[in-house]
Short mmCIF file of C-alpha atoms and ligand atoms in Angstrom, two decimals:
data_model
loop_
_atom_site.label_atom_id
_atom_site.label_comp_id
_atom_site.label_asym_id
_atom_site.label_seq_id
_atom_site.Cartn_x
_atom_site.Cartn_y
_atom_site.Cartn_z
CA UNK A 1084 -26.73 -6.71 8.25
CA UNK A 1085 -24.25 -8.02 5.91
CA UNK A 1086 -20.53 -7.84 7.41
CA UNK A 1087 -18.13 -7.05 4.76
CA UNK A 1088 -14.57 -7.63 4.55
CA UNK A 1089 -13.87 -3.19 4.25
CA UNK A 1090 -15.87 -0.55 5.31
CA UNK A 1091 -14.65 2.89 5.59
CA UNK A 1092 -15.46 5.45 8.55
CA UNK A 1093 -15.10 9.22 8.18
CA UNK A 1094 -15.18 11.68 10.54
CA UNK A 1095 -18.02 13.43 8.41
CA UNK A 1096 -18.25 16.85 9.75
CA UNK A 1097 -14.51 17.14 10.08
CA UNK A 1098 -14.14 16.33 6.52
CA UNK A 1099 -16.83 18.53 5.37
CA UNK A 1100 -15.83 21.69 7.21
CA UNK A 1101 -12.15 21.38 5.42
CA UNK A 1102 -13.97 20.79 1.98
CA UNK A 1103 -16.06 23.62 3.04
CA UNK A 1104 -12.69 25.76 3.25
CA UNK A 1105 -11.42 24.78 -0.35
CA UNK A 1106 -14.98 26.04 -1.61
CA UNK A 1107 -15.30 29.01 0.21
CA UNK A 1108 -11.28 30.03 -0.84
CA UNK A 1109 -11.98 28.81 -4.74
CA UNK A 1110 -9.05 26.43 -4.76
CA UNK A 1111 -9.89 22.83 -5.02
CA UNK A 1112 -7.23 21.63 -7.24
CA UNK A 1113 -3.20 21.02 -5.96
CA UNK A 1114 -1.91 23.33 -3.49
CA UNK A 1115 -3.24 24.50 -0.54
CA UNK A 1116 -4.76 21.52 1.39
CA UNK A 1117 -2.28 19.25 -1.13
CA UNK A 1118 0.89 20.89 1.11
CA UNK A 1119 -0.95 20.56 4.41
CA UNK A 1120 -1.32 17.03 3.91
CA UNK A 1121 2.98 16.72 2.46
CA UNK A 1122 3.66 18.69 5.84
CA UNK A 1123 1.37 16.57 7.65
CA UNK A 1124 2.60 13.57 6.65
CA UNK A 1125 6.39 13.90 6.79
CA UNK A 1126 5.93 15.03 10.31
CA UNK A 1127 4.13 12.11 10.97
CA UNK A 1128 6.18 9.66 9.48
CA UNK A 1129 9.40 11.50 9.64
CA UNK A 1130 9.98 11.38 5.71
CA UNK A 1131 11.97 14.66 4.34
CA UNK A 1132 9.98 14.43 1.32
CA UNK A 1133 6.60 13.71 0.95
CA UNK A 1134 4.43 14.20 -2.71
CA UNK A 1135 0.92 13.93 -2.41
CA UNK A 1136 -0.49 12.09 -5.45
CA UNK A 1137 -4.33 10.96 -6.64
CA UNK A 1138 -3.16 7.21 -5.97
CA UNK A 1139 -0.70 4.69 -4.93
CA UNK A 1140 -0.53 3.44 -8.39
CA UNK A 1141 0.59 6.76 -10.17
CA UNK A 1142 3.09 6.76 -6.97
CA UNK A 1143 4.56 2.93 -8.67
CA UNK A 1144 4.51 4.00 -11.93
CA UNK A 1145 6.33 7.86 -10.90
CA UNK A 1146 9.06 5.79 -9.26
CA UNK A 1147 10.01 3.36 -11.69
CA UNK A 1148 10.42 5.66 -14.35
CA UNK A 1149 12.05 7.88 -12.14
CA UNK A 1150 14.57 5.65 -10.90
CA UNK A 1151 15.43 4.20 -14.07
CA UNK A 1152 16.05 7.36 -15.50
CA UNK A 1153 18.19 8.84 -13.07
CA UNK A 1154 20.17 5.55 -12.92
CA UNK A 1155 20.29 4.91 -16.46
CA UNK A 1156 18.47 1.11 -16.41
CA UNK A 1157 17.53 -0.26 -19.74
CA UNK A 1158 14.66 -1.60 -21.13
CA UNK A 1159 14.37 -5.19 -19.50
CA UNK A 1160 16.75 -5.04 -16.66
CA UNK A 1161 15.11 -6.79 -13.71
CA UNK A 1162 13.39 -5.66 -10.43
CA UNK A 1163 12.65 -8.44 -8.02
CA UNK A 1164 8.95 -8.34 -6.84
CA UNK A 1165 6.51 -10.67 -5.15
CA UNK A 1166 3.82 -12.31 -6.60
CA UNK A 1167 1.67 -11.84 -3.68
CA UNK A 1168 0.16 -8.14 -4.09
CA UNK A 1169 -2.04 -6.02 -5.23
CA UNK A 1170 -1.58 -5.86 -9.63
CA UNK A 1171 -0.19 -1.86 -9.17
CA UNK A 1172 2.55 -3.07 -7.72
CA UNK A 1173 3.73 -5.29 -10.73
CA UNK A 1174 2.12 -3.37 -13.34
CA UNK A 1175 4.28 -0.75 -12.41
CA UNK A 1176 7.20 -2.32 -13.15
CA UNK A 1177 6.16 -3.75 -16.64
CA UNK A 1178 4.62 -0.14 -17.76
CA UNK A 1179 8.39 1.15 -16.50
CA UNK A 1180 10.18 -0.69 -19.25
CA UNK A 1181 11.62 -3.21 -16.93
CA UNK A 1182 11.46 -6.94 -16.15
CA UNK A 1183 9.42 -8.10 -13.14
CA UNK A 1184 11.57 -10.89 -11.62
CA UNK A 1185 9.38 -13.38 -8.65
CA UNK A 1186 11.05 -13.88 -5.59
CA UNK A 1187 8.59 -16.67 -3.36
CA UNK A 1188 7.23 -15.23 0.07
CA UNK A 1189 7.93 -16.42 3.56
CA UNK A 1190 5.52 -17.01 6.67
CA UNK A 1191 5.08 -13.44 6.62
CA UNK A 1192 3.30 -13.48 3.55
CA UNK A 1193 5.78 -10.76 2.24
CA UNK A 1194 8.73 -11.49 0.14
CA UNK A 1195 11.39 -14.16 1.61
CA UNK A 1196 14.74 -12.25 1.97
CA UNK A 1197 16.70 -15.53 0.87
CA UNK A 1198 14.72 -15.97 -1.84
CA UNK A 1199 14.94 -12.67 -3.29
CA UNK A 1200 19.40 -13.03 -3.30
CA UNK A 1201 19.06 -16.41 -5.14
CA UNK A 1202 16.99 -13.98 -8.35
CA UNK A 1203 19.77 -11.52 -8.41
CA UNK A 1204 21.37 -11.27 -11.38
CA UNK A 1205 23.58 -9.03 -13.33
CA UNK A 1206 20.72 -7.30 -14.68
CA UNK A 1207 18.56 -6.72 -11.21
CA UNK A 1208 18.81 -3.01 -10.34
CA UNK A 1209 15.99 -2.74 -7.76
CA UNK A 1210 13.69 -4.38 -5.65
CA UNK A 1211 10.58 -3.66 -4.94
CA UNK A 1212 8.76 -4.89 -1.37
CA UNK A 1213 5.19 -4.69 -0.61
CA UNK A 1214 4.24 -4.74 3.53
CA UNK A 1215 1.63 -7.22 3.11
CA UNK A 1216 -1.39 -6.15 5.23
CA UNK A 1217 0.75 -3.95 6.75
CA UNK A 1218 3.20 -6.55 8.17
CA UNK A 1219 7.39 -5.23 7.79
CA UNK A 1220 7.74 -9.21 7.43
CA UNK A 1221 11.55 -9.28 7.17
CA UNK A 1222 12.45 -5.85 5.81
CA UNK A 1223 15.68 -5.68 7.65
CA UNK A 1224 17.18 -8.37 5.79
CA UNK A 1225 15.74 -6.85 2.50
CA UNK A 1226 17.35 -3.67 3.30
CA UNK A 1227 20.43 -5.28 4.24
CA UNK A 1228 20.59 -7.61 1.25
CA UNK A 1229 19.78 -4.24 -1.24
CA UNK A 1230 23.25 -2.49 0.28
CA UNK A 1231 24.94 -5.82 -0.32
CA UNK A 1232 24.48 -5.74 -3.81
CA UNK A 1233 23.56 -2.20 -4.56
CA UNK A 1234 20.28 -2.25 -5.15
CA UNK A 1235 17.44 0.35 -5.07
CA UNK A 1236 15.19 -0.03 -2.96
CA UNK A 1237 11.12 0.78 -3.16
CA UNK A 1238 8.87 -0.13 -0.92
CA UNK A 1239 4.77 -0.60 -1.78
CA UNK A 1240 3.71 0.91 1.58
CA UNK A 1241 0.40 0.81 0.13
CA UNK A 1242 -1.10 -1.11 3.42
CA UNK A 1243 1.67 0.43 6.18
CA UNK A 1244 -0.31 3.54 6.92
CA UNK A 1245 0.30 4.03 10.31
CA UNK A 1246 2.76 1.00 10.74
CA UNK A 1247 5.67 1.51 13.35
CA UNK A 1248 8.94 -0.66 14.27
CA UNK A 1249 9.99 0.25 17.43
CA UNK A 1250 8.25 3.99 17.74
CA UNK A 1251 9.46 4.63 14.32
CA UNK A 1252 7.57 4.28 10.99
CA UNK A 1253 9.54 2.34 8.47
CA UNK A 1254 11.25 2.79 5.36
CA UNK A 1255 13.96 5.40 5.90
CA UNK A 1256 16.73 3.33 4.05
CA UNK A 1257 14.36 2.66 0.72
CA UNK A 1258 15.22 5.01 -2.02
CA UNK A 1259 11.19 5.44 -2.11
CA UNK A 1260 8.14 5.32 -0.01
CA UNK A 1261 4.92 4.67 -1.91
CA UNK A 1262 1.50 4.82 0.71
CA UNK A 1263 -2.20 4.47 -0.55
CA UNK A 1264 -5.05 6.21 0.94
CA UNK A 1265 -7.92 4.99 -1.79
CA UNK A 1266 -10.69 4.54 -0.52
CA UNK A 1267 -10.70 1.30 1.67
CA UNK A 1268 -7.20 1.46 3.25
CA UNK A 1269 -6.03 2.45 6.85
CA UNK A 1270 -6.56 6.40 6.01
CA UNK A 1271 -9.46 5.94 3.81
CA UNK A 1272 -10.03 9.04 1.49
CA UNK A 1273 -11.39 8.23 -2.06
CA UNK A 1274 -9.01 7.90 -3.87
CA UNK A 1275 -5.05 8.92 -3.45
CA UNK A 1276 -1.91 7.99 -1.88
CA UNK A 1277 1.77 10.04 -1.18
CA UNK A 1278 4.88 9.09 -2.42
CA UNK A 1279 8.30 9.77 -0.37
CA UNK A 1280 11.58 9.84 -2.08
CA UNK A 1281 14.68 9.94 -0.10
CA UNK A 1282 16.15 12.01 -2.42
CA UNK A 1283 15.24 15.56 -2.78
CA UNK A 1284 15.97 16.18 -6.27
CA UNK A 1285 13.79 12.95 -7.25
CA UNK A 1286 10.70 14.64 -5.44
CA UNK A 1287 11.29 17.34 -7.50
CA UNK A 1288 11.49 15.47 -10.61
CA UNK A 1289 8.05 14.05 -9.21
CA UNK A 1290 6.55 17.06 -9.12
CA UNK A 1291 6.98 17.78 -12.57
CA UNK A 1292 6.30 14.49 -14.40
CA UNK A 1293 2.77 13.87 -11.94
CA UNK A 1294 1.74 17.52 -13.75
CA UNK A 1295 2.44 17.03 -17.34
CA UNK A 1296 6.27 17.48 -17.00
CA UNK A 1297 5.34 21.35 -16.44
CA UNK A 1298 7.91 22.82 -14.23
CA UNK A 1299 6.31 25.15 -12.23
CA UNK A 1300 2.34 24.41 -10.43
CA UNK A 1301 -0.05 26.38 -10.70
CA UNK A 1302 0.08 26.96 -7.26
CA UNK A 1303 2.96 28.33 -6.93
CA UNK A 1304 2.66 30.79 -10.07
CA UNK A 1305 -0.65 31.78 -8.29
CA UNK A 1306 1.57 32.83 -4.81
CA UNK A 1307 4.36 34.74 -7.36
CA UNK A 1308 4.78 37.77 -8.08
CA UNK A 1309 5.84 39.86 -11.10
CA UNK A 1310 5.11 40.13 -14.37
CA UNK A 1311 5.88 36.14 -15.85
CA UNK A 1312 3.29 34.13 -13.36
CA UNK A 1313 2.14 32.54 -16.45
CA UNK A 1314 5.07 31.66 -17.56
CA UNK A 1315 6.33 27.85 -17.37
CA UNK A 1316 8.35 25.28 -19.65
CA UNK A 1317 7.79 22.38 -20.06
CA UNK A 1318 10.98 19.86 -19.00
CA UNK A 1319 9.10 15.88 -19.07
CA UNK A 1320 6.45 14.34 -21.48
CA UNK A 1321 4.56 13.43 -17.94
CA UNK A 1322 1.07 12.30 -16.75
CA UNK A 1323 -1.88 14.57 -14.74
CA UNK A 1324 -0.82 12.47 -11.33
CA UNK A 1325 -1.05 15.19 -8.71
CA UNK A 1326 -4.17 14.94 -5.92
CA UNK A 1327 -6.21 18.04 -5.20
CA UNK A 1328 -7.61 20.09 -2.23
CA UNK A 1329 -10.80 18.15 -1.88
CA UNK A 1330 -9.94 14.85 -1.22
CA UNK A 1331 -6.75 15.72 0.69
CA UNK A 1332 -9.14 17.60 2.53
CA UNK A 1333 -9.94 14.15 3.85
CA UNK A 1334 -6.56 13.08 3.89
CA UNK A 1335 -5.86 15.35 6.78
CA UNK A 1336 -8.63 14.96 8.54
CA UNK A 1337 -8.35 10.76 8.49
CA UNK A 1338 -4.81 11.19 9.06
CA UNK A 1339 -5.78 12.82 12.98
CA UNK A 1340 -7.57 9.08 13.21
CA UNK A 1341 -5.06 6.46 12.18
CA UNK A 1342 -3.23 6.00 15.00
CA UNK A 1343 -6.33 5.25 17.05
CA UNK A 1344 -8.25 3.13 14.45
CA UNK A 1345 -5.18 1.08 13.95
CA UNK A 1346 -5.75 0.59 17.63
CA UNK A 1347 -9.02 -1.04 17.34
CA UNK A 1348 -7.26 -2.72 14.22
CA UNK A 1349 -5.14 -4.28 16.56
CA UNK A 1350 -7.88 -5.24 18.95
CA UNK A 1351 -10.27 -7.19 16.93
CA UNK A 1352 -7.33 -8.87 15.18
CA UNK A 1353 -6.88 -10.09 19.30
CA UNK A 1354 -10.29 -10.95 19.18
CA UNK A 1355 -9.87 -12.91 16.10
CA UNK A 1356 -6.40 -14.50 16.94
CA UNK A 1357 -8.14 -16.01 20.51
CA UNK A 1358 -11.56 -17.30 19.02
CA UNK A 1359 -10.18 -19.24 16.36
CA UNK A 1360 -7.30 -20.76 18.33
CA UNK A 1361 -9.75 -23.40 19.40
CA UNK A 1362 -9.51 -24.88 15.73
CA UNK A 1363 -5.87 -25.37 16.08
CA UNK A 1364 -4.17 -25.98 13.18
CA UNK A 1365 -7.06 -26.00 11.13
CA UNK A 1366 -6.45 -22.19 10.84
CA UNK A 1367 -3.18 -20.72 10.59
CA UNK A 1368 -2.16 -17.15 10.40
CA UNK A 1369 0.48 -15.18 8.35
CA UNK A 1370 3.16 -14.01 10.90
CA UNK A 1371 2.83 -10.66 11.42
CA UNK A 1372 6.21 -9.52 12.98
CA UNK A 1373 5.48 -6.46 15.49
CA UNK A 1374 2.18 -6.89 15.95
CA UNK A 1375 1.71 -4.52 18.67
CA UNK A 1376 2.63 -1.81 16.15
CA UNK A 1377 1.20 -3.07 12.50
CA UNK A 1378 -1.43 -0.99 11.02
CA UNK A 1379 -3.26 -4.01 10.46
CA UNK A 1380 -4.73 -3.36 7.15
CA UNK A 1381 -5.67 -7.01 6.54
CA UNK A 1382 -6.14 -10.31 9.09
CA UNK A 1383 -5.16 -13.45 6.95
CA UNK A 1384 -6.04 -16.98 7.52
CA UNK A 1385 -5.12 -20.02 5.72
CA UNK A 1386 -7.68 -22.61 6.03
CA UNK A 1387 -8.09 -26.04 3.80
CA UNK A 1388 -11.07 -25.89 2.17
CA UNK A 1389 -10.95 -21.98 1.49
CA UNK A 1390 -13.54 -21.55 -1.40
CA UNK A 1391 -15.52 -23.96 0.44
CA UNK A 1392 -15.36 -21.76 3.91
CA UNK A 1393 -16.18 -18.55 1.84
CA UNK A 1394 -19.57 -20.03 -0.17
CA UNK A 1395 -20.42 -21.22 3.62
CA UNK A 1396 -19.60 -18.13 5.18
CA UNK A 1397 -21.39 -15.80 2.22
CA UNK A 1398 -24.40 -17.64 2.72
CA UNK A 1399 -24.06 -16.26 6.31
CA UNK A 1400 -24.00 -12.69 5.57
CA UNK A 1401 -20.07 -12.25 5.45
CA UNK A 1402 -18.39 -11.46 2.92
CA UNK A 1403 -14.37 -12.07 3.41
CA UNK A 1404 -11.59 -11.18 0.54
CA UNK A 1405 -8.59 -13.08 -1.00
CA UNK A 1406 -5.10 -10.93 -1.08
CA UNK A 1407 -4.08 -12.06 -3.33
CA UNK A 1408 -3.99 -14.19 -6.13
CA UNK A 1409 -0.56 -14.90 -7.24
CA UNK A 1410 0.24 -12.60 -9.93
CA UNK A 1411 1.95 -15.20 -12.15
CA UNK A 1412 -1.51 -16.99 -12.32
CA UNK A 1413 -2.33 -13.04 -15.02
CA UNK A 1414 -1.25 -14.13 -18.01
CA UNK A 1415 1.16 -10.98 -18.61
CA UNK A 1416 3.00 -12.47 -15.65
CA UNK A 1417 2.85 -16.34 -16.47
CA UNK A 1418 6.44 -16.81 -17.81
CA UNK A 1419 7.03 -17.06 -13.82
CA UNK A 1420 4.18 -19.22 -12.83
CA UNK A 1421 5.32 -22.26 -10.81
CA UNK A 1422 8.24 -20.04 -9.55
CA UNK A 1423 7.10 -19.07 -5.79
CA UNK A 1424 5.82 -22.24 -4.67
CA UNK A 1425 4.63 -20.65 -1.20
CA UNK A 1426 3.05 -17.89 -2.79
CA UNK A 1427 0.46 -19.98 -4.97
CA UNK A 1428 -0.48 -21.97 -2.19
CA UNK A 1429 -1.05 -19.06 -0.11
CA UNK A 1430 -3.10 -17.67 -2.62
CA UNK A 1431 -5.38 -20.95 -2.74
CA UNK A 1432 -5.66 -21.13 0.87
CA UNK A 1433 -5.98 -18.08 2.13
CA UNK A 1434 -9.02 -15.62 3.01
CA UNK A 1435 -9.37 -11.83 4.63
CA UNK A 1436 -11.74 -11.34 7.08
CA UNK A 1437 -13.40 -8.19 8.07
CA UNK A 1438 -11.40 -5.94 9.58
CA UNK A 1439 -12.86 -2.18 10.00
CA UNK A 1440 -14.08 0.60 12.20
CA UNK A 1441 -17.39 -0.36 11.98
CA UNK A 1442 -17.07 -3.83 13.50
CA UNK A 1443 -18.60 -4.46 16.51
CA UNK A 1444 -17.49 -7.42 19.08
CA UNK A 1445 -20.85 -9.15 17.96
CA UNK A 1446 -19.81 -9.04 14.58
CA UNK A 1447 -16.39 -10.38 14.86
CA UNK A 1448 -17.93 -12.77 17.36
CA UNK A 1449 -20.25 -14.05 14.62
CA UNK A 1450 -17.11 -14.58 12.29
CA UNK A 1451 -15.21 -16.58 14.44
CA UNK A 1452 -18.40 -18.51 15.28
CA UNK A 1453 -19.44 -19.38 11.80
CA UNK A 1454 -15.76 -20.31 10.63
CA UNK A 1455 -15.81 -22.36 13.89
CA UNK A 1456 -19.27 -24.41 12.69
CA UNK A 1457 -17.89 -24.89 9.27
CA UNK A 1458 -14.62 -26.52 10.46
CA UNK A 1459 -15.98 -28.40 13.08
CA UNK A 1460 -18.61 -29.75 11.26
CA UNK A 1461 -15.81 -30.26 8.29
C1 LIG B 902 -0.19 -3.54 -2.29
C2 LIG B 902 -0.87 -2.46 -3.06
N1 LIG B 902 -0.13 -1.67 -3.85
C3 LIG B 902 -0.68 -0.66 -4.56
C4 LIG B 902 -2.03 -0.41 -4.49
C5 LIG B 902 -2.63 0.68 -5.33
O1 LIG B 902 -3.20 1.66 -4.54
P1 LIG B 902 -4.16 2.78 -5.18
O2 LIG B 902 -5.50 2.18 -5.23
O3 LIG B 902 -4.03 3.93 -4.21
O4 LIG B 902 -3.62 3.11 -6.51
C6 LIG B 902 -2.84 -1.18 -3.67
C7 LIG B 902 -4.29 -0.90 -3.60
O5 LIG B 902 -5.12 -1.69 -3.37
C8 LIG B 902 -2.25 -2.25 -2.95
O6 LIG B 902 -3.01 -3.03 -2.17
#
């Protein structure tokens, strides 16, 4: 059996008696099993506001514009970003009307603090972090260095499902929280993700522009009473953003597994860590900063001959991933490219292995063991 680099696991009964509910009530669009999974969450995570949207990406995209409007940023001021992410992230920024500025990474694989004060400018009104594999990397100093210069703050929490620092999940000091739960990520659904502002009139803002800028769900005119239910105006020229009852059906049901599967997360990331340190250098590792607490999303090596290892290792049935390539290699982003030296040679060296519920010992055994024969015989 091939081993792949994701592989979701759902509590398949679970799932399908909730879906079963939104069929037998008649409501499978926003509302209903869309607010059990906002309650859910912010009493999970301890967010006061929590949107739930049909991705991570419409999250991005929501919060830029958002943010500029409320703040009154023009067309080209500057949000610093790292190159090392998933394209959302970046896209997000571009789409919003604003300029994408590259701060380099650190050993953390996540964007290098002192890096990201030597790209402010007069123009930089945000930044915008990504928890890389669901590492906080050095998200203190970003928060400390945003309140410094007065910066927003948004945070690409797309991997962080679950993440703690010290008991408490992360993030409270960003202006916004964006999480993903498509359909490969720590709470797998299909496709989806939540999006937590700090401020409550910018979740209601949210609400609006993720349902065509219409100011009143249909949800809620369902619940009302009196004679204008139907009635709504229209306040944004927004997007159809919002999640539904069926796959946040999932949501809630995945959400009663995270903690544990980050658990086993945890464990076979052990498993990993103590085979390969027999190569020694040969293999490093990104530094993942609370490990004991990281949700683990991805396990990151950095090996030499990286495109070598992963023909060797595909011919063996496995089938790692690369996150990411550096962004500034996409042509729409290659006025920066040269800019985050770290980054690009991260993203030439380094590989994701399989990480997942699905894993057995044996399998992560026979990872280790074939990146051992490779390297060895290298
Ligand atoms: C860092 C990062 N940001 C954003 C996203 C976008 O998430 P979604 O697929 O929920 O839109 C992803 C998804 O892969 C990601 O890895």
């Amino acid at each position: 059996m091939a081993i792949q680099v994701f592989q979701a696991t759902f509590d398949v009964e679970a799932c399908l008696a909730e879906i079963r509910e939104c069929l037998e009530k008649g409501w499978t669009g926003m509302g209903f099993k869309t607010v059990q999974m906002e309650e859910a969450w912010k009493k999970y995570t301890g967010f006061e506001n929590a949107y739930y949207l049909n991705s991570s990406t419409a999250g991005l995209n929501l919060c830029v514009e958002i943010l500029k409007e409320k703040y009154g940023w023009a067309d080209g001021d500057e949000i610093i970003t790292t190159p090392l992410t998933f394209i959302s992230t970046n896209h997000a920024i571009l789409l919003g009307g604003m300029h994408p500025v590259f701060a380099d990474v650190d050993d953390t694989f996540c964007m290098d603090p002192k890096e990201a004060e030597k790209k402010i400018t007069e123009k930089t009104r945000a930044i915008m972090y990504v928890g890389l594999g669901g590492n906080v990397g050095h998200w203190d100093e970003i928060v400390a260095l945003a309140k410094k210069h007065d910066l927003k703050l948004i945070l690409d929490a797309a991997h962080m499902a679950g993440t703690r620092v010290n008991g408490v999940i992360p993030g409270k000091e960003a202006d916004v929280v964006v999480y993903s739960f498509q359909a490969v990520k720590n709470l797998p659904t299909a496709d989806s993700g939540m999006i937590c502002f700090r401020e409550k009139e910018l979740d209601a803002i949210a609400r609006k522009r993720a349902w065509l800028g219409i100011n009143k769900d249909t949800y809620a005119r369902t619940g009302a009473g009196g004679n204008y239910k139907w009635k709504y105006d229209v306040e944004y020229v927004g997007r159809k953003d919002h999640g539904n009852s069926v796959i946040a059906s999932l949501a809630l049901v995945q959400l009663r597994h995270l903690d544990e599967d980050n658990a086993r997360r945890r464990e076979i990331c052990k498993q990993y860590l103590n085979g390969l340190s027999v190569l020694g250098d040969k293999v490093r590792f990104a530094n993942v900063l609370h490990p004991e607490e990281c949700s683990r999303h991805l396990f990151q090596i950095l090996v030499e001959d990286r495109d070598g290892l992963m023909l060797y290792l595909n011919e063996h049935d496995i089938f790692p991933g690369v996150h990411y390539v550096d962004n500034t290699e996409y042509r729409m982003y290659r006025y920066a490219h040269g800019t985050c030296p770290h980054a690009a040679y991260i993203s030439d060296h380094t590989m994701t292995l399989p990480l997942h519920m699905r894993l057995t010992e044996r399998d992560v055994e026979a990872v280790i063991q074939a990146i051992c024969d490779f390297i060895q015989k290298g």
